[in-house]
Coordinates of C-alpha atoms and ligand atoms in Angstrom, one line a residue:
M172 CA -8.3 100.5 -77.6
Q173 CA -5.2 102.7 -78.0
L174 CA -3.2 102.9 -74.3
Y175 CA -1.9 106.2 -73.2
K176 CA 2.1 106.4 -72.6
S177 CA 1.6 109.3 -70.3
V178 CA 1.0 107.2 -67.2
W179 CA 3.1 108.6 -64.3
K180 CA 3.2 105.7 -62.0
E181 CA 4.1 106.7 -57.9
T182 CA 7.2 106.2 -56.2
S183 CA 7.5 104.3 -52.7
A184 CA 7.8 107.7 -51.1
V185 CA 6.0 110.5 -53.1
V186 CA 3.5 110.5 -56.3
N187 CA 5.5 112.7 -59.2
F188 CA 4.6 114.4 -61.3
P189 CA 5.5 114.7 -65.3
E190 CA 7.8 117.8 -66.2
T191 CA 6.2 119.9 -68.6
E192 CA 7.3 122.8 -70.5
T193 CA 7.6 126.2 -68.2
S194 CA 4.7 127.8 -70.0
Q195 CA 3.2 124.7 -70.2
I196 CA -0.3 124.3 -67.7
M197 CA -1.4 120.6 -66.4
A198 CA -3.9 119.0 -65.6
V199 CA -4.1 115.2 -64.1
V200 CA -6.6 112.4 -63.5
I201 CA -5.9 110.1 -60.4
G202 CA -7.0 107.0 -59.9
Q203 CA -5.8 102.9 -59.9
P204 CA -6.4 101.2 -62.4
I205 CA -5.6 104.0 -64.4
K206 CA -4.2 103.6 -67.6
H207 CA -7.3 102.3 -69.7
S208 CA -9.2 105.8 -68.6
L209 CA -10.0 107.9 -71.8
S210 CA -9.8 111.1 -69.9
P211 CA -6.1 111.6 -71.3
L212 CA -7.7 111.8 -74.8
I213 CA -10.9 114.0 -73.7
H214 CA -9.2 116.6 -72.7
N215 CA -6.4 116.6 -74.5
T216 CA -8.7 116.5 -77.3
A217 CA -10.8 119.6 -76.2
F218 CA -6.6 121.2 -74.8
A219 CA -5.9 121.2 -78.8
I220 CA -9.1 122.2 -80.6
G221 CA -9.0 124.9 -78.1
N222 CA -5.9 125.8 -78.7
L223 CA -4.4 125.7 -75.1
N224 CA -0.8 125.5 -74.3
W225 CA -2.4 122.7 -71.4
T226 CA -1.8 119.2 -71.4
Y227 CA -3.5 116.3 -69.1
H228 CA -1.6 112.9 -67.6
A229 CA -3.0 110.2 -66.2
I230 CA -1.5 109.1 -62.6
E231 CA -1.7 106.1 -60.8
V232 CA -2.6 107.2 -57.5
S233 CA -3.2 104.6 -54.9
K234 CA -5.4 104.8 -51.3
D235 CA -2.7 105.4 -49.4
K236 CA -0.8 107.5 -51.3
V237 CA -3.4 109.8 -51.7
Q238 CA -2.3 112.6 -49.4
D239 CA 0.8 112.9 -50.7
C240 CA -1.0 113.0 -53.8
I241 CA -3.1 116.3 -53.1
K242 CA 0.4 118.0 -51.8
G243 CA 2.1 117.6 -54.7
V244 CA -0.8 119.1 -56.4
R245 CA -0.4 122.4 -54.4
E246 CA 3.5 122.5 -54.9
N247 CA 3.6 121.8 -58.6
N248 CA 0.4 124.0 -59.3
I249 CA -1.2 121.3 -61.2
R250 CA -4.4 123.7 -62.2
G251 CA -7.2 120.4 -62.4
V252 CA -7.4 117.0 -61.3
S253 CA -9.9 114.4 -62.6
V254 CA -10.7 112.0 -59.8
T255 CA -11.7 108.5 -60.6
M256 CA -12.0 105.3 -58.8
P257 CA -11.4 104.2 -56.1
L258 CA -10.3 107.8 -54.5
K259 CA -13.3 109.4 -55.3
E260 CA -14.6 109.3 -51.6
A261 CA -10.8 109.1 -50.3
V262 CA -9.7 112.7 -51.4
I263 CA -12.0 114.3 -49.9
P264 CA -10.4 115.2 -46.1
F265 CA -7.3 116.5 -48.4
L266 CA -9.0 119.2 -49.8
D267 CA -9.5 122.8 -48.3
Q268 CA -13.8 122.7 -49.4
L269 CA -16.4 120.8 -51.0
S270 CA -19.1 121.7 -53.5
E271 CA -22.3 121.0 -52.6
A272 CA -22.7 118.2 -55.6
A273 CA -19.6 117.0 -53.8
S274 CA -20.5 117.1 -50.1
E275 CA -24.2 115.7 -50.4
L276 CA -22.6 112.9 -52.8
Q277 CA -19.1 111.9 -50.3
A278 CA -17.5 111.8 -54.0
V279 CA -15.2 114.1 -55.5
N280 CA -14.4 113.4 -59.6
C281 CA -13.5 116.3 -60.2
I282 CA -10.6 119.0 -58.2
Y283 CA -10.1 123.2 -59.7
W284 CA -8.7 126.3 -57.8
D285 CA -10.7 128.8 -56.1
D286 CA -8.4 131.6 -55.5
K287 CA -5.9 129.6 -53.3
K288 CA -8.3 127.0 -52.4
L289 CA -8.7 123.6 -53.6
V290 CA -12.1 122.7 -53.8
G291 CA -13.9 118.9 -54.9
H292 CA -16.8 118.6 -57.0
N293 CA -18.7 116.1 -58.5
T294 CA -19.7 116.9 -62.7
D295 CA -21.3 113.4 -62.5
G296 CA -24.7 113.8 -62.6
E297 CA -25.0 117.4 -64.2
G298 CA -23.0 115.7 -66.8
F299 CA -25.9 112.8 -66.8
V300 CA -28.6 115.8 -67.4
N301 CA -26.6 117.9 -70.2
S302 CA -26.4 114.9 -72.2
L303 CA -30.0 113.1 -72.2
I304 CA -31.1 116.5 -72.8
A305 CA -28.7 117.3 -75.5
E306 CA -29.2 113.7 -77.1
T307 CA -33.3 113.9 -76.8
G308 CA -33.6 117.4 -77.3
K309 CA -36.3 116.8 -75.0
D310 CA -38.0 118.8 -71.6
I311 CA -37.6 116.2 -68.6
S312 CA -39.1 118.1 -66.1
G313 CA -41.8 115.4 -64.7
S314 CA -40.7 113.1 -66.6
S315 CA -40.7 108.8 -64.6
F316 CA -37.3 107.3 -64.0
A317 CA -36.5 103.8 -63.7
I318 CA -32.8 103.7 -62.5
I319 CA -31.5 100.4 -62.1
G320 CA -28.1 100.3 -59.8
A321 CA -27.5 102.5 -56.5
G322 CA -24.0 102.7 -57.0
G323 CA -21.4 105.6 -56.9
A324 CA -22.9 106.5 -60.7
A325 CA -26.3 105.8 -59.9
R326 CA -26.2 108.3 -57.1
S327 CA -24.7 111.2 -59.0
V328 CA -27.6 110.6 -61.3
I329 CA -30.5 110.7 -59.1
R330 CA -29.2 113.7 -57.0
A331 CA -29.6 115.4 -60.4
L332 CA -32.5 114.3 -61.7
R333 CA -33.6 115.6 -58.5
K334 CA -32.3 119.1 -59.3
A335 CA -33.7 118.9 -62.6
S336 CA -37.7 118.5 -61.4
V337 CA -38.8 115.0 -62.9
G338 CA -41.1 113.2 -61.4
K339 CA -41.2 110.2 -59.9
I340 CA -38.2 108.0 -59.9
T341 CA -38.0 104.2 -59.0
I342 CA -34.7 102.8 -57.7
I343 CA -34.1 99.4 -58.5
N344 CA -30.9 96.9 -57.0
R345 CA -30.1 93.5 -56.3
N346 CA -28.8 95.2 -52.8
H347 CA -31.5 96.6 -51.0
E348 CA -29.9 98.9 -48.0
K349 CA -28.3 100.9 -50.9
A350 CA -31.0 101.1 -53.0
I351 CA -32.9 103.2 -50.4
F352 CA -30.1 104.9 -49.3
A353 CA -29.7 106.3 -52.9
A354 CA -33.6 107.1 -52.8
N355 CA -32.5 110.0 -50.0
L356 CA -30.8 112.1 -53.0
G357 CA -34.0 111.9 -55.0
G358 CA -36.8 113.3 -52.7
G359 CA -40.0 113.1 -52.3
D360 CA -41.4 111.2 -55.6
T361 CA -38.5 108.4 -55.1
D362 CA -39.3 104.7 -54.3
V363 CA -37.4 101.6 -54.3
G364 CA -39.3 98.8 -56.6
T365 CA -38.7 96.1 -58.4
A366 CA -38.1 95.2 -62.3
A367 CA -41.6 94.8 -63.3
E368 CA -42.2 98.5 -62.5
I369 CA -39.9 99.5 -65.7
P370 CA -42.7 99.3 -67.9
N371 CA -43.7 102.2 -66.5
C372 CA -41.1 104.4 -66.9
K373 CA -40.3 107.2 -69.7
Y374 CA -36.4 106.8 -69.1
V375 CA -34.9 103.8 -68.3
I376 CA -31.4 104.2 -66.8
N377 CA -29.0 101.5 -66.8
A378 CA -26.6 102.7 -63.5
T379 CA -25.1 99.4 -62.8
S380 CA -21.6 98.1 -64.7
I381 CA -23.9 94.9 -66.0
G382 CA -23.0 94.5 -69.8
M383 CA -19.8 96.2 -69.3
V384 CA -16.2 94.5 -71.4
G385 CA -13.7 92.5 -69.7
T386 CA -16.3 91.6 -66.5
E387 CA -17.5 88.7 -65.4
N388 CA -21.1 90.7 -66.5
E389 CA -20.1 91.1 -70.3
G390 CA -22.5 90.6 -72.5
M391 CA -25.9 90.5 -69.9
L392 CA -28.9 92.4 -69.9
P393 CA -29.5 94.4 -66.5
F394 CA -32.9 93.0 -66.2
S395 CA -35.0 91.2 -68.7
E396 CA -36.0 92.5 -71.9
R397 CA -39.8 91.5 -71.7
Y398 CA -39.9 94.9 -69.7
L399 CA -38.6 97.5 -72.3
R400 CA -41.5 99.3 -74.4
S401 CA -41.2 101.2 -77.7
H402 CA -42.2 104.9 -75.9
Q403 CA -39.3 104.6 -73.6
T404 CA -36.0 106.1 -73.9
I405 CA -33.3 103.8 -72.7
V406 CA -30.2 105.3 -71.1
D407 CA -27.0 103.2 -70.3
L408 CA -23.9 104.5 -68.2
V409 CA -21.4 101.4 -69.8
Y410 CA -19.7 102.5 -72.8
N411 CA -17.4 99.9 -73.1
P412 CA -19.0 98.4 -75.4
I413 CA -20.6 101.6 -76.7
E414 CA -23.3 99.3 -78.0
T415 CA -24.6 96.8 -75.3
P416 CA -26.8 94.5 -75.1
L417 CA -29.4 96.7 -73.0
L418 CA -29.1 99.1 -76.3
L419 CA -29.2 97.0 -78.7
E420 CA -32.2 95.3 -77.5
A421 CA -33.6 98.4 -77.1
R422 CA -32.9 99.7 -81.1
K423 CA -34.5 95.6 -81.8
I424 CA -38.2 97.1 -80.3
G425 CA -38.0 100.4 -81.8
A426 CA -37.0 102.3 -78.4
T427 CA -34.8 104.9 -78.2
A428 CA -30.9 103.9 -76.7
I429 CA -28.9 106.6 -75.7
T430 CA -25.2 105.0 -75.1
G431 CA -23.1 106.3 -71.6
I432 CA -20.2 108.3 -73.9
G433 CA -22.5 111.3 -73.8
M434 CA -22.4 111.6 -70.4
L435 CA -18.8 110.8 -70.4
V436 CA -18.3 113.1 -72.2
H437 CA -20.3 115.7 -70.4
Q438 CA -19.0 115.2 -66.9
A439 CA -15.3 116.1 -69.1
A440 CA -16.8 119.0 -70.3
L441 CA -17.9 120.4 -67.0
Q442 CA -14.6 119.9 -66.0
Y443 CA -12.8 121.5 -68.5
Q444 CA -14.7 124.3 -68.0
L445 CA -14.7 125.1 -64.5
W446 CA -10.4 125.0 -65.1
T447 CA -9.9 126.7 -68.1
G448 CA -13.1 128.8 -68.3
M449 CA -14.1 127.8 -71.8
N450 CA -16.8 125.6 -73.4
A451 CA -15.3 122.5 -74.6
P452 CA -15.8 121.3 -78.0
I453 CA -18.6 118.4 -77.1
Q454 CA -19.1 117.4 -80.3
D455 CA -15.3 117.1 -81.8
I456 CA -14.6 114.9 -78.7
Q457 CA -17.7 112.5 -78.6
R458 CA -16.6 111.5 -82.6
K459 CA -12.7 111.4 -81.5
V460 CA -13.6 109.0 -78.5
I461 CA -16.0 106.8 -80.6
S462 CA -13.7 106.0 -83.1
E463 CA -10.9 105.4 -80.2
I464 CA -13.4 103.2 -78.8
R465 CA -14.5 101.5 -82.1
Ligands
NDP800 P1 -20.2 101.1 -58.6 O1 -19.3 100.3 -58.2 O2 -20.3 101.8 -57.7 O3 -21.6 100.1 -58.8 C1 -21.8 99.0 -59.0 C2 -23.8 99.2 -59.0 O4 -24.0 97.7 -59.9 C3 -24.1 98.9 -58.0 O5 -25.4 99.2 -57.9 C4 -24.3 96.9 -57.8 O6 -25.2 96.8 -57.2 C5 -25.0 96.7 -59.3 N1 -24.2 95.5 -59.9 C6 -22.7 95.5 -60.3 N2 -22.7 94.0 -60.4 C7 -24.4 93.1 -60.8 C8 -24.8 92.1 -60.8 N3 -24.3 90.7 -61.4 N4 -26.4 92.2 -60.3 C9 -26.7 93.1 -60.1 N5 -26.2 94.5 -59.9 C10 -24.6 94.5 -60.0 O7 -20.0 101.5 -59.7 P2 -20.4 102.9 -61.0 O8 -21.9 103.3 -60.0 O9 -19.3 103.9 -60.4 O10 -20.4 102.6 -62.0 C11 -21.5 101.5 -62.7 C12 -21.6 101.4 -64.0 O11 -21.4 103.3 -64.3 C13 -20.2 101.4 -64.6 O12 -19.9 100.7 -65.5 C14 -18.9 102.7 -65.1 O13 -18.0 102.3 -66.0 C15 -20.6 103.4 -65.8 N6 -20.0 104.7 -65.9 C16 -20.0 105.6 -66.7 C17 -19.7 106.8 -66.6 C18 -20.0 107.2 -67.7 O14 -19.7 108.4 -67.7 N7 -20.7 107.2 -68.9 C19 -19.7 107.7 -65.1 C20 -19.5 107.1 -64.1 C21 -19.6 105.4 -64.3 P3 -24.8 96.1 -55.5 O15 -25.1 97.5 -55.1 O16 -26.1 95.4 -55.3 O17 -24.0 95.7 -55.4

């Protein structure tokens, strides 16, 4: 995978933002580590296709520099900010307002300006639902879902599924307390369950990091393949590798397999829309991202 040159490291005093041409508008992604982020590729591809004189940079920011960083966003007229680990909660005290999604999740993945106010929002859940509908062409309202995992990604997905009026949601997670906490975001028909309930669900979503390249769980399945059924739609939020062990098993038995690239691109597309007021060229971005990861 290509690495991006535009990573500005923080100095000991403040967070430095890169210089741009005076006419150029800047957006950034902040987090730590940041050098493997695909966000610069996604947004710079979208800006180029949209013929916008915008530029997007990755800035490495640690938790203890987040206040300086948001001050810098205000002073440097940064027009859009994507926020990633470990800053999604840490940025909240320094913003002027939170959207309903960010407030319920207590996690911000994107910051935009509303007049003179810096607003924190979260596009992960809506991005997931948009990508699922775009890739399957199906109406998900009333459908049953199994969510494996109860971390930040799982919580945003569960909340968005509630908004999309799906049917029963079953949450399966190693840590039971976290599963119960996540279940509160799903509304009435949401339960904590076990992997044995997976065969009864139409949609099965892996929202754990199991299967991700470069981790101790690389090459592993989040649950036994014996719980998969051919009528199911299996989505893996892990996008590196694109074809995860879970998706390979799903394809083997003839189930529908959906990669995490769709959510990645759709959540970014919603950010792009908030910042520029334009629709993002989703299919072009998706093609570009897949070609870079492969
Ligand atoms: P978190 O760290 O918040 O949550 C991790 C989850 O994975 C927890 O539920 C954790 O369980 C579970 N988990 C991790 N290791 C194991 C294991 N060995 N056995 C059982 N459960 C395990 O991470 P996120 O929610 O932010 O991200 C999860 C995945 O989703 C990542 O791979 C991330 O890259 C991906 N993602 C993809 C996006 C996309 O756009 N496609 C967007 C956001 C995330 P426990 O609670 O028990 O610790």
